[in-house]
Amino acid sequence: MIDILNKFCLVISIIFVFAFIINPSWHKIFRNKKTYNFFLYFSILLSILSFTTLFWKFENPRISVSVTLYPVLFLILYKFFDDKILKKYNRHIFFYKQYNTIWKDEESDNATSTDKWYQLLIGLVPLIILYVIGLVIFQT
């Protein structure tokens, strides 16, 4: 049962990560405070459920626990950078899509270099943090 729960948390987290790689404009759902809070609480719950599997024997907790923290870190960084853009430009952050022909998004065409850097940081910083957590805490 614990193994199934951990795999469920892992799959949901991976879907969350790749959803914003496939179509970056889906981040607009986080502009609604209730939706953002729901996803934040849900991702925290996934992380807690995944951490509980550390108390039981599991084959490779480093991968599953680390990956389930990605949505939490993504959402925290998203809110942080969105607030910075709100203060600086009086608008929400625009995620850039390189190939903007399939799902046309006008905001993507108006993305500034600041938006692009923040988008890159939102994607990479959680991965770096999770890698360090995996190395430091879960040393084998």
JSON list of C-alpha atoms in Angstrom, two decimals, residues 21-140:
[
{"chain": "A", "resi": 21, "resn": "ILE", "atom": "CA", "xyz": [7.09, 22.27, -20.18]},
{"chain": "A", "resi": 22, "resn": "ILE", "atom": "CA", "xyz": [4.50, 21.13, -22.75]},
{"chain": "A", "resi": 23, "resn": "ASN", "atom": "CA", "xyz": [2.44, 24.33, -22.57]},
{"chain": "A", "resi": 24, "resn": "PRO", "atom": "CA", "xyz": [3.94, 27.15, -20.48]},
{"chain": "A", "resi": 25, "resn": "SER", "atom": "CA", "xyz": [0.83, 29.31, -20.77]},
{"chain": "A", "resi": 26, "resn": "TRP", "atom": "CA", "xyz": [-1.02, 26.98, -18.39]},
{"chain": "A", "resi": 27, "resn": "HIS", "atom": "CA", "xyz": [0.59, 28.88, -15.52]},
{"chain": "A", "resi": 28, "resn": "LYS", "atom": "CA", "xyz": [-2.22, 31.45, -15.84]},
{"chain": "A", "resi": 29, "resn": "ILE", "atom": "CA", "xyz": [-4.41, 29.27, -13.64]},
{"chain": "A", "resi": 30, "resn": "PHE", "atom": "CA", "xyz": [-2.23, 30.27, -10.68]},
{"chain": "A", "resi": 31, "resn": "ARG", "atom": "CA", "xyz": [-3.29, 33.91, -10.97]},
{"chain": "A", "resi": 32, "resn": "ASN", "atom": "CA", "xyz": [-6.50, 32.98, -9.19]},
{"chain": "A", "resi": 33, "resn": "LYS", "atom": "CA", "xyz": [-5.71, 32.91, -5.47]},
{"chain": "A", "resi": 34, "resn": "LYS", "atom": "CA", "xyz": [-8.06, 30.01, -4.68]},
{"chain": "A", "resi": 35, "resn": "THR", "atom": "CA", "xyz": [-6.60, 27.88, -7.46]},
{"chain": "A", "resi": 36, "resn": "TYR", "atom": "CA", "xyz": [-3.05, 28.71, -6.42]},
{"chain": "A", "resi": 37, "resn": "ASN", "atom": "CA", "xyz": [-3.79, 27.82, -2.79]},
{"chain": "A", "resi": 38, "resn": "PHE", "atom": "CA", "xyz": [-5.46, 24.56, -3.81]},
{"chain": "A", "resi": 39, "resn": "PHE", "atom": "CA", "xyz": [-2.44, 23.48, -5.86]},
{"chain": "A", "resi": 40, "resn": "LEU", "atom": "CA", "xyz": [-0.04, 24.59, -3.13]},
{"chain": "A", "resi": 41, "resn": "TYR", "atom": "CA", "xyz": [-1.87, 22.65, -0.41]},
{"chain": "A", "resi": 42, "resn": "PHE", "atom": "CA", "xyz": [-2.24, 19.63, -2.69]},
{"chain": "A", "resi": 43, "resn": "SER", "atom": "CA", "xyz": [1.47, 19.62, -3.54]},
{"chain": "A", "resi": 44, "resn": "ILE", "atom": "CA", "xyz": [2.38, 19.97, 0.14]},
{"chain": "A", "resi": 45, "resn": "LEU", "atom": "CA", "xyz": [0.12, 17.02, 0.90]},
{"chain": "A", "resi": 46, "resn": "LEU", "atom": "CA", "xyz": [1.83, 14.97, -1.81]},
{"chain": "A", "resi": 47, "resn": "SER", "atom": "CA", "xyz": [5.22, 15.79, -0.32]},
{"chain": "A", "resi": 48, "resn": "ILE", "atom": "CA", "xyz": [4.09, 14.85, 3.18]},
{"chain": "A", "resi": 49, "resn": "LEU", "atom": "CA", "xyz": [2.67, 11.55, 1.94]},
{"chain": "A", "resi": 50, "resn": "SER", "atom": "CA", "xyz": [5.89, 10.83, 0.12]},
{"chain": "A", "resi": 51, "resn": "PHE", "atom": "CA", "xyz": [7.99, 11.66, 3.19]},
{"chain": "A", "resi": 52, "resn": "THR", "atom": "CA", "xyz": [5.97, 9.22, 5.28]},
{"chain": "A", "resi": 53, "resn": "THR", "atom": "CA", "xyz": [7.28, 6.42, 3.09]},
{"chain": "A", "resi": 54, "resn": "LEU", "atom": "CA", "xyz": [10.76, 7.10, 4.48]},
{"chain": "A", "resi": 55, "resn": "PHE", "atom": "CA", "xyz": [9.65, 5.53, 7.75]},
{"chain": "A", "resi": 56, "resn": "TRP", "atom": "CA", "xyz": [8.95, 2.28, 5.94]},
{"chain": "A", "resi": 57, "resn": "LYS", "atom": "CA", "xyz": [11.39, 0.42, 3.77]},
{"chain": "A", "resi": 58, "resn": "PHE", "atom": "CA", "xyz": [11.27, 1.67, 0.23]},
{"chain": "A", "resi": 59, "resn": "GLU", "atom": "CA", "xyz": [13.68, 0.85, -2.56]},
{"chain": "A", "resi": 60, "resn": "ASN", "atom": "CA", "xyz": [14.83, 4.34, -3.61]},
{"chain": "A", "resi": 61, "resn": "PRO", "atom": "CA", "xyz": [13.37, 7.16, -1.49]},
{"chain": "A", "resi": 62, "resn": "ARG", "atom": "CA", "xyz": [15.82, 9.75, -2.84]},
{"chain": "A", "resi": 63, "resn": "ILE", "atom": "CA", "xyz": [14.13, 9.94, -6.24]},
{"chain": "A", "resi": 64, "resn": "SER", "atom": "CA", "xyz": [10.52, 9.85, -5.13]},
{"chain": "A", "resi": 65, "resn": "VAL", "atom": "CA", "xyz": [10.80, 12.23, -2.18]},
{"chain": "A", "resi": 66, "resn": "SER", "atom": "CA", "xyz": [12.90, 14.71, -4.11]},
{"chain": "A", "resi": 67, "resn": "VAL", "atom": "CA", "xyz": [10.59, 14.80, -7.12]},
{"chain": "A", "resi": 68, "resn": "THR", "atom": "CA", "xyz": [7.49, 15.32, -5.00]},
{"chain": "A", "resi": 69, "resn": "LEU", "atom": "CA", "xyz": [9.02, 18.51, -3.61]},
{"chain": "A", "resi": 70, "resn": "TYR", "atom": "CA", "xyz": [9.30, 20.02, -7.10]},
{"chain": "A", "resi": 71, "resn": "PRO", "atom": "CA", "xyz": [5.67, 21.29, -7.30]},
{"chain": "A", "resi": 72, "resn": "VAL", "atom": "CA", "xyz": [5.98, 23.00, -3.92]},
{"chain": "A", "resi": 73, "resn": "LEU", "atom": "CA", "xyz": [9.19, 24.76, -4.89]},
{"chain": "A", "resi": 74, "resn": "PHE", "atom": "CA", "xyz": [7.78, 25.62, -8.33]},
{"chain": "A", "resi": 75, "resn": "LEU", "atom": "CA", "xyz": [4.69, 27.25, -6.82]},
{"chain": "A", "resi": 76, "resn": "ILE", "atom": "CA", "xyz": [6.66, 29.19, -4.22]},
{"chain": "A", "resi": 77, "resn": "LEU", "atom": "CA", "xyz": [9.07, 30.54, -6.83]},
{"chain": "A", "resi": 78, "resn": "TYR", "atom": "CA", "xyz": [6.22, 31.28, -9.22]},
{"chain": "A", "resi": 79, "resn": "LYS", "atom": "CA", "xyz": [4.44, 33.39, -6.60]},
{"chain": "A", "resi": 80, "resn": "PHE", "atom": "CA", "xyz": [7.68, 35.14, -5.63]},
{"chain": "A", "resi": 81, "resn": "PHE", "atom": "CA", "xyz": [8.58, 36.10, -9.21]},
{"chain": "A", "resi": 82, "resn": "ASP", "atom": "CA", "xyz": [4.98, 36.96, -10.10]},
{"chain": "A", "resi": 83, "resn": "ASP", "atom": "CA", "xyz": [4.89, 39.39, -7.19]},
{"chain": "A", "resi": 84, "resn": "LYS", "atom": "CA", "xyz": [8.17, 40.95, -8.36]},
{"chain": "A", "resi": 85, "resn": "ILE", "atom": "CA", "xyz": [6.75, 41.43, -11.88]},
{"chain": "A", "resi": 86, "resn": "LEU", "atom": "CA", "xyz": [3.52, 42.84, -10.43]},
{"chain": "A", "resi": 87, "resn": "LYS", "atom": "CA", "xyz": [5.48, 45.47, -8.53]},
{"chain": "A", "resi": 88, "resn": "LYS", "atom": "CA", "xyz": [7.81, 46.31, -11.40]},
{"chain": "A", "resi": 89, "resn": "TYR", "atom": "CA", "xyz": [5.50, 46.23, -14.45]},
{"chain": "A", "resi": 90, "resn": "ASN", "atom": "CA", "xyz": [2.02, 46.24, -12.83]},
{"chain": "A", "resi": 91, "resn": "ARG", "atom": "CA", "xyz": [1.10, 42.99, -14.59]},
{"chain": "A", "resi": 92, "resn": "HIS", "atom": "CA", "xyz": [1.48, 39.26, -14.05]},
{"chain": "A", "resi": 93, "resn": "ILE", "atom": "CA", "xyz": [4.44, 37.25, -15.28]},
{"chain": "A", "resi": 94, "resn": "PHE", "atom": "CA", "xyz": [4.32, 36.18, -18.93]},
{"chain": "A", "resi": 95, "resn": "PHE", "atom": "CA", "xyz": [5.76, 32.78, -19.79]},
{"chain": "A", "resi": 96, "resn": "TYR", "atom": "CA", "xyz": [7.51, 32.64, -23.13]},
{"chain": "A", "resi": 97, "resn": "LYS", "atom": "CA", "xyz": [6.71, 29.90, -25.64]},
{"chain": "A", "resi": 98, "resn": "GLN", "atom": "CA", "xyz": [9.28, 29.48, -28.38]},
{"chain": "A", "resi": 99, "resn": "TYR", "atom": "CA", "xyz": [6.90, 27.78, -30.77]},
{"chain": "A", "resi": 100, "resn": "ASN", "atom": "CA", "xyz": [3.76, 29.86, -30.39]},
{"chain": "A", "resi": 101, "resn": "THR", "atom": "CA", "xyz": [1.86, 28.45, -33.36]},
{"chain": "A", "resi": 102, "resn": "ILE", "atom": "CA", "xyz": [-0.02, 25.48, -31.92]},
{"chain": "A", "resi": 103, "resn": "TRP", "atom": "CA", "xyz": [-1.53, 27.20, -28.87]},
{"chain": "A", "resi": 104, "resn": "LYS", "atom": "CA", "xyz": [-1.51, 30.88, -29.75]},
{"chain": "A", "resi": 105, "resn": "ASP", "atom": "CA", "xyz": [-0.73, 33.01, -26.73]},
{"chain": "A", "resi": 106, "resn": "GLU", "atom": "CA", "xyz": [-0.42, 36.77, -27.08]},
{"chain": "A", "resi": 107, "resn": "GLU", "atom": "CA", "xyz": [1.21, 37.12, -23.66]},
{"chain": "A", "resi": 108, "resn": "SER", "atom": "CA", "xyz": [4.06, 34.96, -24.86]},
{"chain": "A", "resi": 109, "resn": "ASP", "atom": "CA", "xyz": [4.79, 37.42, -27.65]},
{"chain": "A", "resi": 110, "resn": "ASN", "atom": "CA", "xyz": [4.95, 40.26, -25.08]},
{"chain": "A", "resi": 111, "resn": "ALA", "atom": "CA", "xyz": [7.30, 38.46, -22.67]},
{"chain": "A", "resi": 112, "resn": "THR", "atom": "CA", "xyz": [10.28, 40.58, -21.69]},
{"chain": "A", "resi": 113, "resn": "SER", "atom": "CA", "xyz": [13.76, 39.31, -20.99]},
{"chain": "A", "resi": 114, "resn": "THR", "atom": "CA", "xyz": [13.00, 39.57, -17.27]},
{"chain": "A", "resi": 115, "resn": "ASP", "atom": "CA", "xyz": [10.03, 37.24, -17.74]},
{"chain": "A", "resi": 116, "resn": "LYS", "atom": "CA", "xyz": [12.21, 34.79, -19.65]},
{"chain": "A", "resi": 117, "resn": "TRP", "atom": "CA", "xyz": [14.89, 34.78, -16.95]},
{"chain": "A", "resi": 118, "resn": "TYR", "atom": "CA", "xyz": [12.30, 34.28, -14.23]},
{"chain": "A", "resi": 119, "resn": "GLN", "atom": "CA", "xyz": [10.74, 31.45, -16.22]},
{"chain": "A", "resi": 120, "resn": "LEU", "atom": "CA", "xyz": [14.14, 29.80, -16.53]},
{"chain": "A", "resi": 121, "resn": "LEU", "atom": "CA", "xyz": [14.79, 30.21, -12.80]},
{"chain": "A", "resi": 122, "resn": "ILE", "atom": "CA", "xyz": [11.36, 28.84, -11.89]},
{"chain": "A", "resi": 123, "resn": "GLY", "atom": "CA", "xyz": [12.18, 25.70, -13.85]},
{"chain": "A", "resi": 124, "resn": "LEU", "atom": "CA", "xyz": [15.83, 25.19, -12.92]},
{"chain": "A", "resi": 125, "resn": "VAL", "atom": "CA", "xyz": [16.20, 26.35, -9.31]},
{"chain": "A", "resi": 126, "resn": "PRO", "atom": "CA", "xyz": [13.88, 23.66, -7.90]},
{"chain": "A", "resi": 127, "resn": "LEU", "atom": "CA", "xyz": [15.81, 20.99, -9.81]},
{"chain": "A", "resi": 128, "resn": "ILE", "atom": "CA", "xyz": [19.11, 22.23, -8.39]},
{"chain": "A", "resi": 129, "resn": "ILE", "atom": "CA", "xyz": [17.70, 22.41, -4.87]},
{"chain": "A", "resi": 130, "resn": "LEU", "atom": "CA", "xyz": [16.26, 18.90, -5.17]},
{"chain": "A", "resi": 131, "resn": "TYR", "atom": "CA", "xyz": [19.56, 17.58, -6.46]},
{"chain": "A", "resi": 132, "resn": "VAL", "atom": "CA", "xyz": [21.38, 19.07, -3.47]},
{"chain": "A", "resi": 133, "resn": "ILE", "atom": "CA", "xyz": [18.73, 17.69, -1.10]},
{"chain": "A", "resi": 134, "resn": "GLY", "atom": "CA", "xyz": [19.16, 14.29, -2.69]},
{"chain": "A", "resi": 135, "resn": "LEU", "atom": "CA", "xyz": [22.93, 14.42, -2.28]},
{"chain": "A", "resi": 136, "resn": "VAL", "atom": "CA", "xyz": [23.12, 15.89, 1.21]},
{"chain": "A", "resi": 137, "resn": "ILE", "atom": "CA", "xyz": [20.20, 14.38, 3.08]},
{"chain": "A", "resi": 138, "resn": "PHE", "atom": "CA", "xyz": [19.80, 11.05, 1.33]},
{"chain": "A", "resi": 139, "resn": "GLN", "atom": "CA", "xyz": [23.45, 10.07, 1.03]},
{"chain": "A", "resi": 140, "resn": "THR", "atom": "CA", "xyz": [23.93, 6.41, 0.43]}
]
